mmCIF file of C-alpha atoms and ligand atoms in Angstrom:
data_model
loop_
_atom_site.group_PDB
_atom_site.id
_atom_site.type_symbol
_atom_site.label_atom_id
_atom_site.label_comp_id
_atom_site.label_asym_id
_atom_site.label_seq_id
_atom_site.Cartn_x
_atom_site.Cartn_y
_atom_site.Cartn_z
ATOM 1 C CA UNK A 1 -0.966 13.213 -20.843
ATOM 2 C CA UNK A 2 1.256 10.865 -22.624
ATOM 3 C CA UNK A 3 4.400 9.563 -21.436
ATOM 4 C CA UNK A 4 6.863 7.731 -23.858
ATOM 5 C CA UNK A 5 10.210 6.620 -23.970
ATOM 6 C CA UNK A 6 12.223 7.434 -26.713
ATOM 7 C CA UNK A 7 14.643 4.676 -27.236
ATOM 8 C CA UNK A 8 18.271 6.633 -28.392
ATOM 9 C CA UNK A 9 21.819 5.012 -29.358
ATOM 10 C CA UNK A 10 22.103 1.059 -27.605
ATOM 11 C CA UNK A 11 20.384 1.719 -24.544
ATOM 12 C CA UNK A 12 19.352 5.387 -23.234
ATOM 13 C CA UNK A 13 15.868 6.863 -23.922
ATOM 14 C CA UNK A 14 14.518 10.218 -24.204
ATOM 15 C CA UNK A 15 11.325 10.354 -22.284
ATOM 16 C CA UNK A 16 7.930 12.266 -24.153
ATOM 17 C CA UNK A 17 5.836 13.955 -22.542
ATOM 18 C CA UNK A 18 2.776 15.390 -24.330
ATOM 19 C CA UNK A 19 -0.465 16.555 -24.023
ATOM 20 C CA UNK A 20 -1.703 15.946 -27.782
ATOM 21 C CA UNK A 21 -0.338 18.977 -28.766
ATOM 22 C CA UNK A 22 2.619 20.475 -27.044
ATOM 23 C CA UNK A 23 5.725 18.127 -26.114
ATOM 24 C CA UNK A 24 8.746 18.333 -23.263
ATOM 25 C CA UNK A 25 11.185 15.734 -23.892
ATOM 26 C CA UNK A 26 14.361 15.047 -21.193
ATOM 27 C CA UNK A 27 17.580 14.347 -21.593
ATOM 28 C CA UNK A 28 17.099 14.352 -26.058
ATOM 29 C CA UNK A 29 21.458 13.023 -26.367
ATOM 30 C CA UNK A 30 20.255 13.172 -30.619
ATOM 31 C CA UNK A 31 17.847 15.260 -32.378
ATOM 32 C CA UNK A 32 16.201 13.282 -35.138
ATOM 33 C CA UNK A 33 14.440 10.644 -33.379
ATOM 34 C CA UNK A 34 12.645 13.494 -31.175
ATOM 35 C CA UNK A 35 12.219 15.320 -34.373
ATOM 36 C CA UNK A 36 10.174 11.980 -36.732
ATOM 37 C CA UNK A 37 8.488 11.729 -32.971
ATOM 38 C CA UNK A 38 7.265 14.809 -32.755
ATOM 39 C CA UNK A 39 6.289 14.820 -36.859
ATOM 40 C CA UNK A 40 4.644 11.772 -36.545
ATOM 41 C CA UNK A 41 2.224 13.137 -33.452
ATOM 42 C CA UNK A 42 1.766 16.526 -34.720
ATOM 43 C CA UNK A 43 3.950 17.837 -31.537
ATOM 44 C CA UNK A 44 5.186 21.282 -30.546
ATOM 45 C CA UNK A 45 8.538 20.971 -28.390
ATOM 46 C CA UNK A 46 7.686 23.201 -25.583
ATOM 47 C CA UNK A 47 10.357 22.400 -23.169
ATOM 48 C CA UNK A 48 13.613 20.520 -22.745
ATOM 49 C CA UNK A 49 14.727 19.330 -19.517
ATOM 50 C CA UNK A 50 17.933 17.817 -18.630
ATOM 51 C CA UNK A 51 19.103 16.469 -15.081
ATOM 52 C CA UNK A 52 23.259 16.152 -15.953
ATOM 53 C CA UNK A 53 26.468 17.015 -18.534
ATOM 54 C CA UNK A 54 27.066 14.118 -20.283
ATOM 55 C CA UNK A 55 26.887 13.894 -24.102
ATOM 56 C CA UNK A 56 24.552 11.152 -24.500
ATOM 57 C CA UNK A 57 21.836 13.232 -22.097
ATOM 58 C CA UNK A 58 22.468 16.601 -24.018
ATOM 59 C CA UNK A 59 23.831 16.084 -27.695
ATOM 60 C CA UNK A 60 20.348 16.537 -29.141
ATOM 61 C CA UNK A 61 19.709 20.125 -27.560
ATOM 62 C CA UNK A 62 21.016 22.557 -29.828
ATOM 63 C CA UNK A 63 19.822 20.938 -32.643
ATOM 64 C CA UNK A 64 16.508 20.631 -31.426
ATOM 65 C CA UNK A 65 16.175 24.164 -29.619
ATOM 66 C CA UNK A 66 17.613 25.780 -33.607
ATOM 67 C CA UNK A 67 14.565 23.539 -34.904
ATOM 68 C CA UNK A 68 11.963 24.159 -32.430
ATOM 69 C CA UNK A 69 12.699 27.368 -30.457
ATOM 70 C CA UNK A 70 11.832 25.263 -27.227
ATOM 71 C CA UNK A 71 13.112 26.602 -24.381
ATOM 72 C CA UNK A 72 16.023 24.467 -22.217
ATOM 73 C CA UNK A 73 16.294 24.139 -18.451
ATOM 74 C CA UNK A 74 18.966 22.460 -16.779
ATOM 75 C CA UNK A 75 21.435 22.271 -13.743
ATOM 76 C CA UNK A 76 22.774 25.496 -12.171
ATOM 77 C CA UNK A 77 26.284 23.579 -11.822
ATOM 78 C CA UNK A 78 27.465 21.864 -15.074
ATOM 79 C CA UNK A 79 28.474 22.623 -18.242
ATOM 80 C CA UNK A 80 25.619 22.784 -20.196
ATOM 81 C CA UNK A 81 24.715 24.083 -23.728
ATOM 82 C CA UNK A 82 24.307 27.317 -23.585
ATOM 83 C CA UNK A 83 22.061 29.402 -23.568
ATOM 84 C CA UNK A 84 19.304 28.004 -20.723
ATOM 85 C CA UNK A 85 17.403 28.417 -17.769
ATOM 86 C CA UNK A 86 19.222 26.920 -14.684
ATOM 87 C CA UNK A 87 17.660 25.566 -11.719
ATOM 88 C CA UNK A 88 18.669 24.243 -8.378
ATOM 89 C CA UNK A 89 17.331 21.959 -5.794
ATOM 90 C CA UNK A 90 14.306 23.415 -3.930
ATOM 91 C CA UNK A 91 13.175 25.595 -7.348
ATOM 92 C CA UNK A 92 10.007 24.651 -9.230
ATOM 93 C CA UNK A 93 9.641 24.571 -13.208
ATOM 94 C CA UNK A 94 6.201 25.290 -14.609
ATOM 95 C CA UNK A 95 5.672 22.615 -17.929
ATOM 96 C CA UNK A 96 2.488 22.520 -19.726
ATOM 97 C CA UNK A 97 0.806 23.537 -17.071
ATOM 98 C CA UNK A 98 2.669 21.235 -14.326
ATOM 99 C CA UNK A 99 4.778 22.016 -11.915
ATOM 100 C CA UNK A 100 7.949 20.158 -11.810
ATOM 101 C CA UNK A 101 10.009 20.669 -8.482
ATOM 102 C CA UNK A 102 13.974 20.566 -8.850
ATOM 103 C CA UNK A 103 15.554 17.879 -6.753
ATOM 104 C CA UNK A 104 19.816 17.681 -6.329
ATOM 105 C CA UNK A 105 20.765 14.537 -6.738
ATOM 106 C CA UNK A 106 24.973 14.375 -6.796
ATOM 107 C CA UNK A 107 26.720 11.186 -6.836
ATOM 108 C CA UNK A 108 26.436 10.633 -10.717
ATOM 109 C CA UNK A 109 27.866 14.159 -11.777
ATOM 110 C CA UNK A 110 28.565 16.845 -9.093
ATOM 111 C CA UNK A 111 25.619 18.540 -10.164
ATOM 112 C CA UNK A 112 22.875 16.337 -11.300
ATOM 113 C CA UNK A 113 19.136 17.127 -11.084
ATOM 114 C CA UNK A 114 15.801 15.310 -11.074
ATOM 115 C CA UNK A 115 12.753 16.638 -11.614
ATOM 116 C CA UNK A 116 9.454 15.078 -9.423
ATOM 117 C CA UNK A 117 5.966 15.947 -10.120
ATOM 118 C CA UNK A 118 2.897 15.360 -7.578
ATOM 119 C CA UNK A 119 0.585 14.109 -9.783
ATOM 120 C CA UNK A 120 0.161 13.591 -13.322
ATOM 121 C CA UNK A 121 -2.765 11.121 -14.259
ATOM 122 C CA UNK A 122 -3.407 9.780 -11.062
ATOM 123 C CA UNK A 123 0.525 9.106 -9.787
ATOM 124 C CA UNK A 124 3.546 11.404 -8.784
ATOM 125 C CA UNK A 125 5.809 10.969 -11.872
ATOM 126 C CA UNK A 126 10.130 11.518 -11.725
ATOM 127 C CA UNK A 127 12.663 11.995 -14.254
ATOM 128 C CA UNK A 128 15.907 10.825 -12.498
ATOM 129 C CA UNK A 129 18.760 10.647 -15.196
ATOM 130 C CA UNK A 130 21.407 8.419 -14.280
ATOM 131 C CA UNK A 131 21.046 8.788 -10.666
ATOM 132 C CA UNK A 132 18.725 5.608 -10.103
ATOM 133 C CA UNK A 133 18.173 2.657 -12.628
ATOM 134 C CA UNK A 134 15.402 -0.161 -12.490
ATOM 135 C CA UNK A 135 17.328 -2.545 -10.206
ATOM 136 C CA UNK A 136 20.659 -0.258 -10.086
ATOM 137 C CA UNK A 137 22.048 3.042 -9.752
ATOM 138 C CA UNK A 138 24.282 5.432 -11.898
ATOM 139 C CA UNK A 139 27.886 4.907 -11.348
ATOM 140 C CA UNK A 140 30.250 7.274 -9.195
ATOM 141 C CA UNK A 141 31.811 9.692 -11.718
ATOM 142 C CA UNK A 142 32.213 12.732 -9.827
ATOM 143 C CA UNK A 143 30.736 11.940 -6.601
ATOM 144 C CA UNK A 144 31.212 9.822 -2.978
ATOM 145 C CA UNK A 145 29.385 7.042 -2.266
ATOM 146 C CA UNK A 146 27.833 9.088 0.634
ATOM 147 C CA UNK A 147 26.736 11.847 -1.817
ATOM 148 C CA UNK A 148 25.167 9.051 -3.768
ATOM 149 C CA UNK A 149 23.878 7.353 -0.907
ATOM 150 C CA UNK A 150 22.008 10.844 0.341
ATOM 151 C CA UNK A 151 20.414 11.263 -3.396
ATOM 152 C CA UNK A 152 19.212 7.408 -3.170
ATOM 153 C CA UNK A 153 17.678 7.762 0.070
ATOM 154 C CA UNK A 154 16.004 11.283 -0.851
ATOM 155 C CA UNK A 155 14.459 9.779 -4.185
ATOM 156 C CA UNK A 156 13.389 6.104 -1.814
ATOM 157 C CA UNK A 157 11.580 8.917 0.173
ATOM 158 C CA UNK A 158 8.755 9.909 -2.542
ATOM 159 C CA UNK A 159 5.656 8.114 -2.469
ATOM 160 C CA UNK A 160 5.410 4.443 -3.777
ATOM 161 C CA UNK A 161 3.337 4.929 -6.386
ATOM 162 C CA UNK A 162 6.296 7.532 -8.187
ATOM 163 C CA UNK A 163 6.811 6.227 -11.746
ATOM 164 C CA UNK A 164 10.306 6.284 -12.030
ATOM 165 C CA UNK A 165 11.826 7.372 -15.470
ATOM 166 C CA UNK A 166 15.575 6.807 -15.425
ATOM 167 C CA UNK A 167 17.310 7.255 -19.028
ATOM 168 C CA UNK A 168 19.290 3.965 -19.505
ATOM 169 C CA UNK A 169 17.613 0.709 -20.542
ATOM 170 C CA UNK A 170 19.967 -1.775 -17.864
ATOM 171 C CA UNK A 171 17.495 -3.412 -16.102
ATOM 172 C CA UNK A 172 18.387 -7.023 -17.069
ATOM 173 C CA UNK A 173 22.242 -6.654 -16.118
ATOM 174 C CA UNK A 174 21.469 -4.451 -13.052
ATOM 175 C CA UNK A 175 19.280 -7.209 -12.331
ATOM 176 C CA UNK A 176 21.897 -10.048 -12.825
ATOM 177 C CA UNK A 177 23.968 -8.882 -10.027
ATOM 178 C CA UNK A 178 21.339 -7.749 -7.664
ATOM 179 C CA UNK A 179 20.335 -11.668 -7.863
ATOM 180 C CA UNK A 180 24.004 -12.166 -6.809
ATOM 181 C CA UNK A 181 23.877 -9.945 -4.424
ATOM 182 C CA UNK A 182 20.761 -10.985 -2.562
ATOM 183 C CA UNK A 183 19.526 -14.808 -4.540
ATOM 184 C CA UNK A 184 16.937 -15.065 -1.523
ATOM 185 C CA UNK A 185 15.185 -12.155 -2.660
ATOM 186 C CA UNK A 186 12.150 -13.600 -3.994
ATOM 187 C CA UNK A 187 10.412 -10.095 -5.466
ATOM 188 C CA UNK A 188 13.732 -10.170 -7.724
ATOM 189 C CA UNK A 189 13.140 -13.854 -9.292
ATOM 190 C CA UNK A 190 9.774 -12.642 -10.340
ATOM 191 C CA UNK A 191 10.720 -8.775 -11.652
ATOM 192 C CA UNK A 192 13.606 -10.502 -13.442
ATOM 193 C CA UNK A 193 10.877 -13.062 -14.976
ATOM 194 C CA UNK A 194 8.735 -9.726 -16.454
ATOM 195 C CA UNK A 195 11.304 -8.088 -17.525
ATOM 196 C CA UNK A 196 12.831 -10.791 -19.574
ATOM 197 C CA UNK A 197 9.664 -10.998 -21.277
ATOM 198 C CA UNK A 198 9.601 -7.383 -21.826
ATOM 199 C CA UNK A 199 12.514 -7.576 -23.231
ATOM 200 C CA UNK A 200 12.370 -10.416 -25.560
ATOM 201 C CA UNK A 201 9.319 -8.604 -27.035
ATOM 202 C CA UNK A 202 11.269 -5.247 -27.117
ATOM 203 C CA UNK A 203 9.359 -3.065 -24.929
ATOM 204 C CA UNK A 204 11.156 -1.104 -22.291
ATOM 205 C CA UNK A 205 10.915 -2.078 -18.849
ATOM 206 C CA UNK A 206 10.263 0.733 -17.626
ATOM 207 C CA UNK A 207 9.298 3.423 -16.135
ATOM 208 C CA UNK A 208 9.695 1.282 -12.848
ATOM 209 C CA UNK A 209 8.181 2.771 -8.971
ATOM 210 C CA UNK A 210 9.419 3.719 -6.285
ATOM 211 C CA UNK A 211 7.589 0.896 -4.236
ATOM 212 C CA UNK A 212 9.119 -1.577 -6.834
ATOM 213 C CA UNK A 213 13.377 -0.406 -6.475
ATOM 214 C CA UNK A 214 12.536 -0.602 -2.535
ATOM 215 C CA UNK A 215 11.958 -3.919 -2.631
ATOM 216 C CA UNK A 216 14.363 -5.091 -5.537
ATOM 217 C CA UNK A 217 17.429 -2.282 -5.848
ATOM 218 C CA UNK A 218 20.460 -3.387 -3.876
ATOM 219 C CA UNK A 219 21.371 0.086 -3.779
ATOM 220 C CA UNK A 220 18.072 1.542 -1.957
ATOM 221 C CA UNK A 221 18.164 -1.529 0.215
ATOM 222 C CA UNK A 222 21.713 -1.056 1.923
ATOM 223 C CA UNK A 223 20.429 -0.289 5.457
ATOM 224 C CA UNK A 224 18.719 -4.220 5.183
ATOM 225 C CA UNK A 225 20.468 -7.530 6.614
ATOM 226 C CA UNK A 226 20.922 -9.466 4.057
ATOM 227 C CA UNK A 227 22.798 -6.601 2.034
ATOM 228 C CA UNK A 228 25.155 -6.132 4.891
ATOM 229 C CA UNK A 229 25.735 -10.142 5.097
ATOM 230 C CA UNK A 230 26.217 -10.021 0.866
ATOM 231 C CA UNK A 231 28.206 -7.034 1.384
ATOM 232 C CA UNK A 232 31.293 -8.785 4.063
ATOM 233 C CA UNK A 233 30.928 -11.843 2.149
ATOM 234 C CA UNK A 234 32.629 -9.658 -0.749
ATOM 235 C CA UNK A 235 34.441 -7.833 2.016
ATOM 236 C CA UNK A 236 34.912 -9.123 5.308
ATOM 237 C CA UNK A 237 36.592 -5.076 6.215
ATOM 238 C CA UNK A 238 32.645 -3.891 4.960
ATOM 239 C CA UNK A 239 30.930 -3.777 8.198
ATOM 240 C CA UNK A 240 26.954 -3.421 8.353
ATOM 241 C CA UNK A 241 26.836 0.558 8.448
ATOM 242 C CA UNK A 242 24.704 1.031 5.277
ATOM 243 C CA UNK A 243 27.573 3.819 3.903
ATOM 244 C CA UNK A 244 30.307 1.163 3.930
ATOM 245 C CA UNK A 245 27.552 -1.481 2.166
ATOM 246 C CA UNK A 246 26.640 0.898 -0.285
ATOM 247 C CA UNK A 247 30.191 1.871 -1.058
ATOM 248 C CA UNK A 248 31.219 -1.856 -1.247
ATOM 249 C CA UNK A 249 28.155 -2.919 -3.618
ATOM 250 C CA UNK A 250 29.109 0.021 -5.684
ATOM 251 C CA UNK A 251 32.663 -0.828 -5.638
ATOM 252 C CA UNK A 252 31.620 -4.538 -6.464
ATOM 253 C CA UNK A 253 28.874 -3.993 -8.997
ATOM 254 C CA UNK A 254 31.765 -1.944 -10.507
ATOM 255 C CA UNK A 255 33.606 -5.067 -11.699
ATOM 256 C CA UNK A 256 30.995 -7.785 -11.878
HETATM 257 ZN ZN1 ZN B 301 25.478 10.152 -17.204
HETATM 258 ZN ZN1 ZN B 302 23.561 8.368 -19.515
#
């Protein structure tokens, strides 16, 4: 299988994935750059998936579905462009031949989705939308911070090894405040370092891993010391109970 990110607009991509032959993409917010993709590879649009509402995650799906016929599966809760297949937390969606399972993931929009697979090539693979970025997560637009905080700590819960495809290319300012936020952190000073280089070439840094946000993500790490110490330095009200440090990093990260 091939897995390729689609870079869209300023900053979001629309992840590929393909088998040679047939193609699912997620999240296509415009048509034509899917479209030269899948001319340019000889690709058959299968399936699109997307995980939440928002324009720049969705504006490419009727014009790819007229083009292509693919079918479209998306949130049971939000407004979505009609007509698709909607799916739920718990539910599994069958893909060229893998089987995605359906993971609810609020916080973002009421009703986001991601969708984890087991194993595809030797790893467990996940397309999270905006719900977790390398180094940062999706702001609150609909949901609490403890709805966010729940999603977080479901997706920190997959296996290590889970690629992690989120749709925005942020990495580099996520990662200037999480070096704020925790300048000891020395797994941070040495992502940031690859990632600049990444960047200055202009080649995405990601998909990311689980195993890697655990250990760099202020967000998946607000149940750790030095977060809670970061946190009341910002706000001495903040406490350590890792809800009121991951409300007052979001909070925070909000207008850094
Ligand atoms: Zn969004
Ligand atoms: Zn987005």
């Amino acid at each position: 299988m091939h897995l390729h990110p689609l870079p869209a607009f300023t900053d979001n991509y629309i992840w590929v994935l393909h088998d040679g032959a047939r193609a699912m993409v997620v999240d296509p917010g415009e048509a034509s750059g899917v479209q030269a993709y899948l001319a340019e590879h000889r690709l058959t649009l299968d399936t699109i998936l997307i995980t939440h509402h928002h324009g720049d995650h969705t504006g490419g799906v009727a014009a790819l579905r007229a083009a292509t016929g693919a079918r479209v599966i998306g949130p049971v809760d939000e407004p979505m462009p009609e007509p698709l297949q909607r799916v739920a937390g718990g539910q599994t969606v069958d893909v060229l031949g893998m089987r995605f399972e359906v993971l609810d993931v609020p916080g973002h929009t009421a009703g986001h989705i991601a969708y984890y697979l087991e194993e595809m090539d030797g790893a467990p693979l996940l397309f999270c939308g905006d719900t977790l970025f390398s180094a940062g997560c999706g702001r609150l637009f609909e949901g609490t911070p403890a709805q966010m905080l729940a999603s977080l700590s479901h997706l920190a819960a997959l296996p290590a090894a889970t690629r992690v495809c989120c749709t925005h290319e942020y990495t580099l300012s996520n990662l200037r405040f999480a070096r704020a936020v925790e300048p000891g952190n020395a797994a941070l000073t040495q992502y940031r370092q690859w990632c600049d280089t990444q960047r200055e070439q202009n080649l995405p840094t990601l998909p990311s891993t689980i195993g890697l946000e655990k250990a760099i993500n202020p967000f998946l790490r607000a149940h750790q010391p030095s977060l809670a110490e970061a946190a009341r330095a910002h706000n001495p009200a903040c406490g350590s109970d890792p809800l009121a440090v991951f409300a007052t990093l979001r909070e925070w990260k909000n207008v850094f």
